[in-house]
């Protein structure tokens, strides 16, 4: 049985979309079954129309399926992508993540490997802060964060971001360069391979993924008011 990876992202003008495709390619090259999903757009059509690049990208990617909570339940591992918004994830991705509360309560998201990637206008525009901000979500889930670290020359070639693949678009609005895309592919491969090793271990020992019944019961006890 192959590893199932959900690559879920938001992209307004295409930079994060390109990274997401590269992450998906990397995971697939490691033998994973991949779902590439974009989250729903929240901006008004009139706002999108004011930026021709935004409108072009929206139209060009309309055929990509929108992410659903079911994709989180289906996957063994997750890769989340977002442009940075003041050093934090875009509202569109956060709105999708906020829908996961039911799965979180059931322990479905616990113990699953997860990684994140991003892009920013400026080199110091918040790429690292955005990925670290997403990590706060993963801590609450009890997920297992899988950063690229300094585990491959591709990370160094792309600027050396150990938190996750990142791109700098700059005033020209160019998409990720070849080095950034290679780093994203490495991140996808690393996520898939790490997940495969984890699943092989749990199957060999008969341990099920997700929170155990006792863990959930203890959590419920802690949250019960005195």
mmCIF file with all atom_site columns, C-alpha atoms in Angstrom:
data_model
loop_
_atom_site.group_PDB
_atom_site.id
_atom_site.type_symbol
_atom_site.label_atom_id
_atom_site.label_alt_id
_atom_site.label_comp_id
_atom_site.label_asym_id
_atom_site.label_entity_id
_atom_site.label_seq_id
_atom_site.pdbx_PDB_ins_code
_atom_site.Cartn_x
_atom_site.Cartn_y
_atom_site.Cartn_z
_atom_site.occupancy
_atom_site.B_iso_or_equiv
_atom_site.pdbx_formal_charge
_atom_site.auth_seq_id
_atom_site.auth_comp_id
_atom_site.auth_asym_id
_atom_site.auth_atom_id
_atom_site.pdbx_PDB_model_num
ATOM 1   C CA . UNK A 1 1   ? 0.000   0.000  0.000   1.00 0.00 ? 1   UNK A CA 1
ATOM 2   C CA . UNK A 1 2   ? 1.446   3.358  -1.031  1.00 0.00 ? 2   UNK A CA 1
ATOM 3   C CA . UNK A 1 3   ? 1.700   6.406  1.202   1.00 0.00 ? 3   UNK A CA 1
ATOM 4   C CA . UNK A 1 4   ? -1.092  8.950  0.687   1.00 0.00 ? 4   UNK A CA 1
ATOM 5   C CA . UNK A 1 5   ? 0.010   12.588 0.673   1.00 0.00 ? 5   UNK A CA 1
ATOM 6   C CA . UNK A 1 6   ? -2.298  15.605 0.477   1.00 0.00 ? 6   UNK A CA 1
ATOM 7   C CA . UNK A 1 7   ? -0.637  18.762 -0.871  1.00 0.00 ? 7   UNK A CA 1
ATOM 8   C CA . UNK A 1 8   ? -3.001  21.576 0.107   1.00 0.00 ? 8   UNK A CA 1
ATOM 9   C CA . UNK A 1 9   ? -2.223  25.172 -0.781  1.00 0.00 ? 9   UNK A CA 1
ATOM 10  C CA . UNK A 1 10  ? -3.400  28.685 -1.480  1.00 0.00 ? 10  UNK A CA 1
ATOM 11  C CA . UNK A 1 11  ? -1.896  30.775 -4.257  1.00 0.00 ? 11  UNK A CA 1
ATOM 12  C CA . UNK A 1 12  ? -3.088  34.097 -5.611  1.00 0.00 ? 12  UNK A CA 1
ATOM 13  C CA . UNK A 1 13  ? -0.744  34.724 -8.535  1.00 0.00 ? 13  UNK A CA 1
ATOM 14  C CA . UNK A 1 14  ? 0.969   31.353 -8.976  1.00 0.00 ? 14  UNK A CA 1
ATOM 15  C CA . UNK A 1 15  ? 4.210   31.223 -6.976  1.00 0.00 ? 15  UNK A CA 1
ATOM 16  C CA . UNK A 1 16  ? 2.908   28.897 -4.264  1.00 0.00 ? 16  UNK A CA 1
ATOM 17  C CA . UNK A 1 17  ? 1.036   26.890 -6.901  1.00 0.00 ? 17  UNK A CA 1
ATOM 18  C CA . UNK A 1 18  ? 4.351   26.169 -8.639  1.00 0.00 ? 18  UNK A CA 1
ATOM 19  C CA . UNK A 1 19  ? 5.927   25.126 -5.341  1.00 0.00 ? 19  UNK A CA 1
ATOM 20  C CA . UNK A 1 20  ? 2.927   22.907 -4.577  1.00 0.00 ? 20  UNK A CA 1
ATOM 21  C CA . UNK A 1 21  ? 3.273   21.149 -7.901  1.00 0.00 ? 21  UNK A CA 1
ATOM 22  C CA . UNK A 1 22  ? 6.967   20.564 -7.209  1.00 0.00 ? 22  UNK A CA 1
ATOM 23  C CA . UNK A 1 23  ? 6.240   19.169 -3.723  1.00 0.00 ? 23  UNK A CA 1
ATOM 24  C CA . UNK A 1 24  ? 3.620   16.860 -5.262  1.00 0.00 ? 24  UNK A CA 1
ATOM 25  C CA . UNK A 1 25  ? 6.101   15.723 -7.918  1.00 0.00 ? 25  UNK A CA 1
ATOM 26  C CA . UNK A 1 26  ? 8.683   14.963 -5.259  1.00 0.00 ? 26  UNK A CA 1
ATOM 27  C CA . UNK A 1 27  ? 6.240   12.927 -3.186  1.00 0.00 ? 27  UNK A CA 1
ATOM 28  C CA . UNK A 1 28  ? 5.047   11.034 -6.250  1.00 0.00 ? 28  UNK A CA 1
ATOM 29  C CA . UNK A 1 29  ? 8.637   10.237 -7.262  1.00 0.00 ? 29  UNK A CA 1
ATOM 30  C CA . UNK A 1 30  ? 9.038   8.526  -3.876  1.00 0.00 ? 30  UNK A CA 1
ATOM 31  C CA . UNK A 1 31  ? 6.050   6.308  -4.634  1.00 0.00 ? 31  UNK A CA 1
ATOM 32  C CA . UNK A 1 32  ? 3.312   8.271  -2.878  1.00 0.00 ? 32  UNK A CA 1
ATOM 33  C CA . UNK A 1 33  ? -0.266  8.637  -4.035  1.00 0.00 ? 33  UNK A CA 1
ATOM 34  C CA . UNK A 1 34  ? -0.796  12.400 -4.123  1.00 0.00 ? 34  UNK A CA 1
ATOM 35  C CA . UNK A 1 35  ? -3.804  14.674 -4.006  1.00 0.00 ? 35  UNK A CA 1
ATOM 36  C CA . UNK A 1 36  ? -3.003  18.233 -5.106  1.00 0.00 ? 36  UNK A CA 1
ATOM 37  C CA . UNK A 1 37  ? -5.717  20.531 -3.785  1.00 0.00 ? 37  UNK A CA 1
ATOM 38  C CA . UNK A 1 38  ? -6.217  24.293 -3.718  1.00 0.00 ? 38  UNK A CA 1
ATOM 39  C CA . UNK A 1 39  ? -8.255  25.886 -0.958  1.00 0.00 ? 39  UNK A CA 1
ATOM 40  C CA . UNK A 1 40  ? -11.268 28.028 -1.754  1.00 0.00 ? 40  UNK A CA 1
ATOM 41  C CA . UNK A 1 41  ? -10.752 31.655 -2.698  1.00 0.00 ? 41  UNK A CA 1
ATOM 42  C CA . UNK A 1 42  ? -12.322 34.154 -0.287  1.00 0.00 ? 42  UNK A CA 1
ATOM 43  C CA . UNK A 1 43  ? -11.633 37.388 -2.165  1.00 0.00 ? 43  UNK A CA 1
ATOM 44  C CA . UNK A 1 44  ? -14.405 39.021 -4.173  1.00 0.00 ? 44  UNK A CA 1
ATOM 45  C CA . UNK A 1 45  ? -14.287 38.685 -7.939  1.00 0.00 ? 45  UNK A CA 1
ATOM 46  C CA . UNK A 1 46  ? -14.039 42.449 -8.312  1.00 0.00 ? 46  UNK A CA 1
ATOM 47  C CA . UNK A 1 47  ? -10.941 42.480 -6.124  1.00 0.00 ? 47  UNK A CA 1
ATOM 48  C CA . UNK A 1 48  ? -9.324  39.699 -8.152  1.00 0.00 ? 48  UNK A CA 1
ATOM 49  C CA . UNK A 1 49  ? -10.102 41.505 -11.397 1.00 0.00 ? 49  UNK A CA 1
ATOM 50  C CA . UNK A 1 50  ? -8.083  44.510 -10.237 1.00 0.00 ? 50  UNK A CA 1
ATOM 51  C CA . UNK A 1 51  ? -4.917  42.391 -10.491 1.00 0.00 ? 51  UNK A CA 1
ATOM 52  C CA . UNK A 1 52  ? -4.545  40.823 -13.972 1.00 0.00 ? 52  UNK A CA 1
ATOM 53  C CA . UNK A 1 53  ? -1.997  38.253 -12.732 1.00 0.00 ? 53  UNK A CA 1
ATOM 54  C CA . UNK A 1 54  ? -4.366  37.153 -9.986  1.00 0.00 ? 54  UNK A CA 1
ATOM 55  C CA . UNK A 1 55  ? -7.241  36.760 -12.466 1.00 0.00 ? 55  UNK A CA 1
ATOM 56  C CA . UNK A 1 56  ? -5.073  34.855 -14.953 1.00 0.00 ? 56  UNK A CA 1
ATOM 57  C CA . UNK A 1 57  ? -3.916  32.436 -12.310 1.00 0.00 ? 57  UNK A CA 1
ATOM 58  C CA . UNK A 1 58  ? -7.433  31.873 -10.986 1.00 0.00 ? 58  UNK A CA 1
ATOM 59  C CA . UNK A 1 59  ? -8.681  31.050 -14.463 1.00 0.00 ? 59  UNK A CA 1
ATOM 60  C CA . UNK A 1 60  ? -5.688  28.844 -15.293 1.00 0.00 ? 60  UNK A CA 1
ATOM 61  C CA . UNK A 1 61  ? -6.083  26.685 -12.167 1.00 0.00 ? 61  UNK A CA 1
ATOM 62  C CA . UNK A 1 62  ? -9.872  26.432 -12.096 1.00 0.00 ? 62  UNK A CA 1
ATOM 63  C CA . UNK A 1 63  ? -9.661  22.732 -12.991 1.00 0.00 ? 63  UNK A CA 1
ATOM 64  C CA . UNK A 1 64  ? -7.712  21.857 -9.826  1.00 0.00 ? 64  UNK A CA 1
ATOM 65  C CA . UNK A 1 65  ? -10.064 20.392 -7.241  1.00 0.00 ? 65  UNK A CA 1
ATOM 66  C CA . UNK A 1 66  ? -10.785 22.426 -4.128  1.00 0.00 ? 66  UNK A CA 1
ATOM 67  C CA . UNK A 1 67  ? -9.544  21.030 -0.839  1.00 0.00 ? 67  UNK A CA 1
ATOM 68  C CA . UNK A 1 68  ? -12.069 19.376 1.443   1.00 0.00 ? 68  UNK A CA 1
ATOM 69  C CA . UNK A 1 69  ? -11.838 18.162 5.028   1.00 0.00 ? 69  UNK A CA 1
ATOM 70  C CA . UNK A 1 70  ? -12.158 14.649 3.622   1.00 0.00 ? 70  UNK A CA 1
ATOM 71  C CA . UNK A 1 71  ? -8.715  15.092 2.047   1.00 0.00 ? 71  UNK A CA 1
ATOM 72  C CA . UNK A 1 72  ? -7.277  15.430 5.557   1.00 0.00 ? 72  UNK A CA 1
ATOM 73  C CA . UNK A 1 73  ? -9.014  12.242 6.676   1.00 0.00 ? 73  UNK A CA 1
ATOM 74  C CA . UNK A 1 74  ? -7.773  10.409 3.546   1.00 0.00 ? 74  UNK A CA 1
ATOM 75  C CA . UNK A 1 75  ? -4.107  11.353 3.754   1.00 0.00 ? 75  UNK A CA 1
ATOM 76  C CA . UNK A 1 76  ? -1.288  9.765  5.724   1.00 0.00 ? 76  UNK A CA 1
ATOM 77  C CA . UNK A 1 77  ? 0.720   12.996 5.508   1.00 0.00 ? 77  UNK A CA 1
ATOM 78  C CA . UNK A 1 78  ? 0.208   16.659 4.649   1.00 0.00 ? 78  UNK A CA 1
ATOM 79  C CA . UNK A 1 79  ? 2.088   19.440 2.887   1.00 0.00 ? 79  UNK A CA 1
ATOM 80  C CA . UNK A 1 80  ? 0.600   22.916 3.298   1.00 0.00 ? 80  UNK A CA 1
ATOM 81  C CA . UNK A 1 81  ? 1.559   25.883 1.144   1.00 0.00 ? 81  UNK A CA 1
ATOM 82  C CA . UNK A 1 82  ? 0.714   29.560 1.466   1.00 0.00 ? 82  UNK A CA 1
ATOM 83  C CA . UNK A 1 83  ? 2.056   32.968 0.533   1.00 0.00 ? 83  UNK A CA 1
ATOM 84  C CA . UNK A 1 84  ? 3.136   35.001 3.524   1.00 0.00 ? 84  UNK A CA 1
ATOM 85  C CA . UNK A 1 85  ? 0.739   37.657 4.753   1.00 0.00 ? 85  UNK A CA 1
ATOM 86  C CA . UNK A 1 86  ? 2.524   39.893 7.265   1.00 0.00 ? 86  UNK A CA 1
ATOM 87  C CA . UNK A 1 87  ? 4.543   36.891 8.420   1.00 0.00 ? 87  UNK A CA 1
ATOM 88  C CA . UNK A 1 88  ? 1.502   34.635 8.768   1.00 0.00 ? 88  UNK A CA 1
ATOM 89  C CA . UNK A 1 89  ? -0.496  32.272 6.523   1.00 0.00 ? 89  UNK A CA 1
ATOM 90  C CA . UNK A 1 90  ? -3.018  33.672 4.070   1.00 0.00 ? 90  UNK A CA 1
ATOM 91  C CA . UNK A 1 91  ? -6.599  33.860 5.356   1.00 0.00 ? 91  UNK A CA 1
ATOM 92  C CA . UNK A 1 92  ? -7.736  31.421 2.682   1.00 0.00 ? 92  UNK A CA 1
ATOM 93  C CA . UNK A 1 93  ? -5.528  28.610 4.008   1.00 0.00 ? 93  UNK A CA 1
ATOM 94  C CA . UNK A 1 94  ? -6.301  29.452 7.626   1.00 0.00 ? 94  UNK A CA 1
ATOM 95  C CA . UNK A 1 95  ? -10.031 29.293 6.904   1.00 0.00 ? 95  UNK A CA 1
ATOM 96  C CA . UNK A 1 96  ? -9.601  25.795 5.520   1.00 0.00 ? 96  UNK A CA 1
ATOM 97  C CA . UNK A 1 97  ? -7.494  24.677 8.487   1.00 0.00 ? 97  UNK A CA 1
ATOM 98  C CA . UNK A 1 98  ? -10.141 26.017 10.863  1.00 0.00 ? 98  UNK A CA 1
ATOM 99  C CA . UNK A 1 99  ? -12.565 23.469 9.391   1.00 0.00 ? 99  UNK A CA 1
ATOM 100 C CA . UNK A 1 100 ? -10.435 20.600 10.722  1.00 0.00 ? 100 UNK A CA 1
ATOM 101 C CA . UNK A 1 101 ? -11.676 20.883 14.305  1.00 0.00 ? 101 UNK A CA 1
ATOM 102 C CA . UNK A 1 102 ? -13.882 17.786 14.020  1.00 0.00 ? 102 UNK A CA 1
ATOM 103 C CA . UNK A 1 103 ? -11.008 15.605 12.844  1.00 0.00 ? 103 UNK A CA 1
ATOM 104 C CA . UNK A 1 104 ? -8.786  17.091 15.545  1.00 0.00 ? 104 UNK A CA 1
ATOM 105 C CA . UNK A 1 105 ? -11.270 16.162 18.264  1.00 0.00 ? 105 UNK A CA 1
ATOM 106 C CA . UNK A 1 106 ? -11.386 12.608 16.947  1.00 0.00 ? 106 UNK A CA 1
ATOM 107 C CA . UNK A 1 107 ? -7.592  12.319 16.929  1.00 0.00 ? 107 UNK A CA 1
ATOM 108 C CA . UNK A 1 108 ? -7.486  11.777 13.172  1.00 0.00 ? 108 UNK A CA 1
ATOM 109 C CA . UNK A 1 109 ? -4.752  14.377 12.624  1.00 0.00 ? 109 UNK A CA 1
ATOM 110 C CA . UNK A 1 110 ? -2.451  13.154 15.390  1.00 0.00 ? 110 UNK A CA 1
ATOM 111 C CA . UNK A 1 111 ? 0.821   11.370 14.565  1.00 0.00 ? 111 UNK A CA 1
ATOM 112 C CA . UNK A 1 112 ? 0.641   12.246 10.875  1.00 0.00 ? 112 UNK A CA 1
ATOM 113 C CA . UNK A 1 113 ? 3.760   13.774 9.255   1.00 0.00 ? 113 UNK A CA 1
ATOM 114 C CA . UNK A 1 114 ? 3.318   17.331 8.021   1.00 0.00 ? 114 UNK A CA 1
ATOM 115 C CA . UNK A 1 115 ? 5.450   19.933 6.294   1.00 0.00 ? 115 UNK A CA 1
ATOM 116 C CA . UNK A 1 116 ? 4.958   23.482 4.971   1.00 0.00 ? 116 UNK A CA 1
ATOM 117 C CA . UNK A 1 117 ? 6.226   25.787 2.220   1.00 0.00 ? 117 UNK A CA 1
ATOM 118 C CA . UNK A 1 118 ? 5.703   29.413 1.274   1.00 0.00 ? 118 UNK A CA 1
ATOM 119 C CA . UNK A 1 119 ? 6.671   32.441 -0.798  1.00 0.00 ? 119 UNK A CA 1
ATOM 120 C CA . UNK A 1 120 ? 7.107   36.158 -0.154  1.00 0.00 ? 120 UNK A CA 1
ATOM 121 C CA . UNK A 1 121 ? 7.628   39.330 -2.166  1.00 0.00 ? 121 UNK A CA 1
ATOM 122 C CA . UNK A 1 122 ? 10.893  40.209 -0.393  1.00 0.00 ? 122 UNK A CA 1
ATOM 123 C CA . UNK A 1 123 ? 13.761  38.000 0.780   1.00 0.00 ? 123 UNK A CA 1
ATOM 124 C CA . UNK A 1 124 ? 13.069  39.064 4.368   1.00 0.00 ? 124 UNK A CA 1
ATOM 125 C CA . UNK A 1 125 ? 9.329   39.298 3.847   1.00 0.00 ? 125 UNK A CA 1
ATOM 126 C CA . UNK A 1 126 ? 8.271   36.588 6.278   1.00 0.00 ? 126 UNK A CA 1
ATOM 127 C CA . UNK A 1 127 ? 8.900   33.174 4.701   1.00 0.00 ? 127 UNK A CA 1
ATOM 128 C CA . UNK A 1 128 ? 10.380  31.622 7.834   1.00 0.00 ? 128 UNK A CA 1
ATOM 129 C CA . UNK A 1 129 ? 7.873   33.326 10.158  1.00 0.00 ? 129 UNK A CA 1
ATOM 130 C CA . UNK A 1 130 ? 4.965   32.024 8.098   1.00 0.00 ? 130 UNK A CA 1
ATOM 131 C CA . UNK A 1 131 ? 6.152   28.421 8.269   1.00 0.00 ? 131 UNK A CA 1
ATOM 132 C CA . UNK A 1 132 ? 6.801   28.696 12.006  1.00 0.00 ? 132 UNK A CA 1
ATOM 133 C CA . UNK A 1 133 ? 3.323   30.196 12.446  1.00 0.00 ? 133 UNK A CA 1
ATOM 134 C CA . UNK A 1 134 ? 1.813   27.152 10.722  1.00 0.00 ? 134 UNK A CA 1
ATOM 135 C CA . UNK A 1 135 ? 3.784   24.934 13.083  1.00 0.00 ? 135 UNK A CA 1
ATOM 136 C CA . UNK A 1 136 ? 1.604   26.212 15.942  1.00 0.00 ? 136 UNK A CA 1
ATOM 137 C CA . UNK A 1 137 ? -1.342  24.501 14.251  1.00 0.00 ? 137 UNK A CA 1
ATOM 138 C CA . UNK A 1 138 ? 0.602   21.263 13.873  1.00 0.00 ? 138 UNK A CA 1
ATOM 139 C CA . UNK A 1 139 ? 1.530   21.283 17.564  1.00 0.00 ? 139 UNK A CA 1
ATOM 140 C CA . UNK A 1 140 ? -2.150  21.431 18.474  1.00 0.00 ? 140 UNK A CA 1
ATOM 141 C CA . UNK A 1 141 ? -2.913  18.566 16.099  1.00 0.00 ? 141 UNK A CA 1
ATOM 142 C CA . UNK A 1 142 ? -0.175  16.410 17.590  1.00 0.00 ? 142 UNK A CA 1
ATOM 143 C CA . UNK A 1 143 ? 1.213   16.008 14.076  1.00 0.00 ? 143 UNK A CA 1
ATOM 144 C CA . UNK A 1 144 ? 4.856   15.149 13.373  1.00 0.00 ? 144 UNK A CA 1
ATOM 145 C CA . UNK A 1 145 ? 6.618   18.085 11.697  1.00 0.00 ? 145 UNK A CA 1
ATOM 146 C CA . UNK A 1 146 ? 8.990   17.024 8.908   1.00 0.00 ? 146 UNK A CA 1
ATOM 147 C CA . UNK A 1 147 ? 11.149  20.005 7.860   1.00 0.00 ? 147 UNK A CA 1
ATOM 148 C CA . UNK A 1 148 ? 13.615  19.708 4.992   1.00 0.00 ? 148 UNK A CA 1
ATOM 149 C CA . UNK A 1 149 ? 16.419  20.705 7.338   1.00 0.00 ? 149 UNK A CA 1
ATOM 150 C CA . UNK A 1 150 ? 19.851  20.663 5.748   1.00 0.00 ? 150 UNK A CA 1
ATOM 151 C CA . UNK A 1 151 ? 19.395  17.169 4.375   1.00 0.00 ? 151 UNK A CA 1
ATOM 152 C CA . UNK A 1 152 ? 20.140  17.733 0.695   1.00 0.00 ? 152 UNK A CA 1
ATOM 153 C CA . UNK A 1 153 ? 22.274  20.069 -1.456  1.00 0.00 ? 153 UNK A CA 1
ATOM 154 C CA . UNK A 1 154 ? 19.038  21.374 -2.990  1.00 0.00 ? 154 UNK A CA 1
ATOM 155 C CA . UNK A 1 155 ? 18.234  23.151 0.269   1.00 0.00 ? 155 UNK A CA 1
ATOM 156 C CA . UNK A 1 156 ? 21.531  25.050 0.199   1.00 0.00 ? 156 UNK A CA 1
ATOM 157 C CA . UNK A 1 157 ? 21.172  25.873 -3.500  1.00 0.00 ? 157 UNK A CA 1
ATOM 158 C CA . UNK A 1 158 ? 17.760  27.437 -2.862  1.00 0.00 ? 158 UNK A CA 1
ATOM 159 C CA . UNK A 1 159 ? 19.037  29.762 -0.137  1.00 0.00 ? 159 UNK A CA 1
ATOM 160 C CA . UNK A 1 160 ? 19.295  27.434 2.832   1.00 0.00 ? 160 UNK A CA 1
ATOM 161 C CA . UNK A 1 161 ? 15.853  27.600 4.444   1.00 0.00 ? 161 UNK A CA 1
ATOM 162 C CA . UNK A 1 162 ? 15.648  24.558 6.777   1.00 0.00 ? 162 UNK A CA 1
ATOM 163 C CA . UNK A 1 163 ? 12.032  25.248 7.753   1.00 0.00 ? 163 UNK A CA 1
ATOM 164 C CA . UNK A 1 164 ? 10.515  24.632 4.333   1.00 0.00 ? 164 UNK A CA 1
ATOM 165 C CA . UNK A 1 165 ? 10.828  25.388 0.651   1.00 0.00 ? 165 UNK A CA 1
ATOM 166 C CA . UNK A 1 166 ? 10.358  29.084 -0.019  1.00 0.00 ? 166 UNK A CA 1
ATOM 167 C CA . UNK A 1 167 ? 10.498  31.479 -2.926  1.00 0.00 ? 167 UNK A CA 1
ATOM 168 C CA . UNK A 1 168 ? 11.041  35.201 -3.355  1.00 0.00 ? 168 UNK A CA 1
ATOM 169 C CA . UNK A 1 169 ? 8.949   36.675 -6.143  1.00 0.00 ? 169 UNK A CA 1
ATOM 170 C CA . UNK A 1 170 ? 10.274  40.254 -6.141  1.00 0.00 ? 170 UNK A CA 1
ATOM 171 C CA . UNK A 1 171 ? 8.825   43.240 -7.978  1.00 0.00 ? 171 UNK A CA 1
ATOM 172 C CA . UNK A 1 172 ? 8.835   41.409 -11.313 1.00 0.00 ? 172 UNK A CA 1
ATOM 173 C CA . UNK A 1 173 ? 6.404   38.848 -9.938  1.00 0.00 ? 173 UNK A CA 1
ATOM 174 C CA . UNK A 1 174 ? 8.452   35.983 -11.344 1.00 0.00 ? 174 UNK A CA 1
ATOM 175 C CA . UNK A 1 175 ? 7.628   32.541 -10.065 1.00 0.00 ? 175 UNK A CA 1
ATOM 176 C CA . UNK A 1 176 ? 10.013  30.308 -8.094  1.00 0.00 ? 176 UNK A CA 1
ATOM 177 C CA . UNK A 1 177 ? 13.374  29.739 -9.731  1.00 0.00 ? 177 UNK A CA 1
ATOM 178 C CA . UNK A 1 178 ? 14.692  26.290 -10.605 1.00 0.00 ? 178 UNK A CA 1
ATOM 179 C CA . UNK A 1 179 ? 16.609  25.981 -7.328  1.00 0.00 ? 179 UNK A CA 1
ATOM 180 C CA . UNK A 1 180 ? 13.487  26.701 -5.251  1.00 0.00 ? 180 UNK A CA 1
ATOM 181 C CA . UNK A 1 181 ? 11.511  24.118 -7.196  1.00 0.00 ? 181 UNK A CA 1
ATOM 182 C CA . UNK A 1 182 ? 14.237  21.516 -6.683  1.00 0.00 ? 182 UNK A CA 1
ATOM 183 C CA . UNK A 1 183 ? 14.159  22.220 -2.945  1.00 0.00 ? 183 UNK A CA 1
ATOM 184 C CA . UNK A 1 184 ? 10.378  21.770 -2.977  1.00 0.00 ? 184 UNK A CA 1
ATOM 185 C CA . UNK A 1 185 ? 10.711  18.425 -4.773  1.00 0.00 ? 185 UNK A CA 1
ATOM 186 C CA . UNK A 1 186 ? 13.215  17.294 -2.154  1.00 0.00 ? 186 UNK A CA 1
ATOM 187 C CA . UNK A 1 187 ? 10.780  18.325 0.579   1.00 0.00 ? 187 UNK A CA 1
ATOM 188 C CA . UNK A 1 188 ? 8.011   16.263 -1.026  1.00 0.00 ? 188 UNK A CA 1
ATOM 189 C CA . UNK A 1 189 ? 10.264  13.226 -1.351  1.00 0.00 ? 189 UNK A CA 1
ATOM 190 C CA . UNK A 1 190 ? 11.429  13.569 2.244   1.00 0.00 ? 190 UNK A CA 1
ATOM 191 C CA . UNK A 1 191 ? 7.841   13.793 3.501   1.00 0.00 ? 191 UNK A CA 1
ATOM 192 C CA . UNK A 1 192 ? 6.785   10.695 1.552   1.00 0.00 ? 192 UNK A CA 1
ATOM 193 C CA . UNK A 1 193 ? 9.812   8.641  2.586   1.00 0.00 ? 193 UNK A CA 1
ATOM 194 C CA . UNK A 1 194 ? 9.508   9.632  6.241   1.00 0.00 ? 194 UNK A CA 1
ATOM 195 C CA . UNK A 1 195 ? 5.832   8.713  6.199   1.00 0.00 ? 195 UNK A CA 1
ATOM 196 C CA . UNK A 1 196 ? 6.571   5.356  4.563   1.00 0.00 ? 196 UNK A CA 1
ATOM 197 C CA . UNK A 1 197 ? 9.084   4.500  7.285   1.00 0.00 ? 197 UNK A CA 1
ATOM 198 C CA . UNK A 1 198 ? 6.648   5.546  10.001  1.00 0.00 ? 198 UNK A CA 1
ATOM 199 C CA . UNK A 1 199 ? 3.804   3.492  8.561   1.00 0.00 ? 199 UNK A CA 1
ATOM 200 C CA . UNK A 1 200 ? 6.051   0.481  8.081   1.00 0.00 ? 200 UNK A CA 1
ATOM 201 C CA . UNK A 1 201 ? 6.954   0.634  11.760  1.00 0.00 ? 201 UNK A CA 1
ATOM 202 C CA . UNK A 1 202 ? 3.383   0.992  13.009  1.00 0.00 ? 202 UNK A CA 1
ATOM 203 C CA . UNK A 1 203 ? 2.161   -1.852 10.796  1.00 0.00 ? 203 UNK A CA 1
ATOM 204 C CA . UNK A 1 204 ? 4.986   -4.097 11.941  1.00 0.00 ? 204 UNK A CA 1
ATOM 205 C CA . UNK A 1 205 ? 4.165   -3.478 15.593  1.00 0.00 ? 205 UNK A CA 1
ATOM 206 C CA . UNK A 1 206 ? 0.399   -3.413 15.173  1.00 0.00 ? 206 UNK A CA 1
ATOM 207 C CA . UNK A 1 207 ? 0.121   0.182  16.410  1.00 0.00 ? 207 UNK A CA 1
ATOM 208 C CA . UNK A 1 208 ? -2.631  2.241  14.805  1.00 0.00 ? 208 UNK A CA 1
ATOM 209 C CA . UNK A 1 209 ? -2.059  5.823  13.729  1.00 0.00 ? 209 UNK A CA 1
ATOM 210 C CA . UNK A 1 210 ? -3.846  8.679  15.464  1.00 0.00 ? 210 UNK A CA 1
ATOM 211 C CA . UNK A 1 211 ? -4.490  9.252  19.130  1.00 0.00 ? 211 UNK A CA 1
ATOM 212 C CA . UNK A 1 212 ? -5.227  6.177  21.231  1.00 0.00 ? 212 UNK A CA 1
ATOM 213 C CA . UNK A 1 213 ? -8.539  5.867  23.036  1.00 0.00 ? 213 UNK A CA 1
ATOM 214 C CA . UNK A 1 214 ? -6.801  6.378  26.356  1.00 0.00 ? 214 UNK A CA 1
ATOM 215 C CA . UNK A 1 215 ? -5.129  9.543  25.090  1.00 0.00 ? 215 UNK A CA 1
ATOM 216 C CA . UNK A 1 216 ? -8.450  10.974 23.976  1.00 0.00 ? 216 UNK A CA 1
ATOM 217 C CA . UNK A 1 217 ? -10.111 10.013 27.243  1.00 0.00 ? 217 UNK A CA 1
ATOM 218 C CA . UNK A 1 218 ? -7.347  11.710 29.215  1.00 0.00 ? 218 UNK A CA 1
ATOM 219 C CA . UNK A 1 219 ? -7.659  14.817 27.059  1.00 0.00 ? 219 UNK A CA 1
ATOM 220 C CA . UNK A 1 220 ? -11.411 14.897 27.679  1.00 0.00 ? 220 UNK A CA 1
ATOM 221 C CA . UNK A 1 221 ? -10.831 14.561 31.417  1.00 0.00 ? 221 UNK A CA 1
ATOM 222 C CA . UNK A 1 222 ? -8.402  17.458 31.442  1.00 0.00 ? 222 UNK A CA 1
ATOM 223 C CA . UNK A 1 223 ? -10.886 19.685 29.641  1.00 0.00 ? 223 UNK A CA 1
ATOM 224 C CA . UNK A 1 224 ? -13.832 18.873 31.886  1.00 0.00 ? 224 UNK A CA 1
ATOM 225 C CA . UNK A 1 225 ? -14.503 21.855 34.189  1.00 0.00 ? 225 UNK A CA 1
ATOM 226 C CA . UNK A 1 226 ? -14.141 21.174 37.930  1.00 0.00 ? 226 UNK A CA 1
#
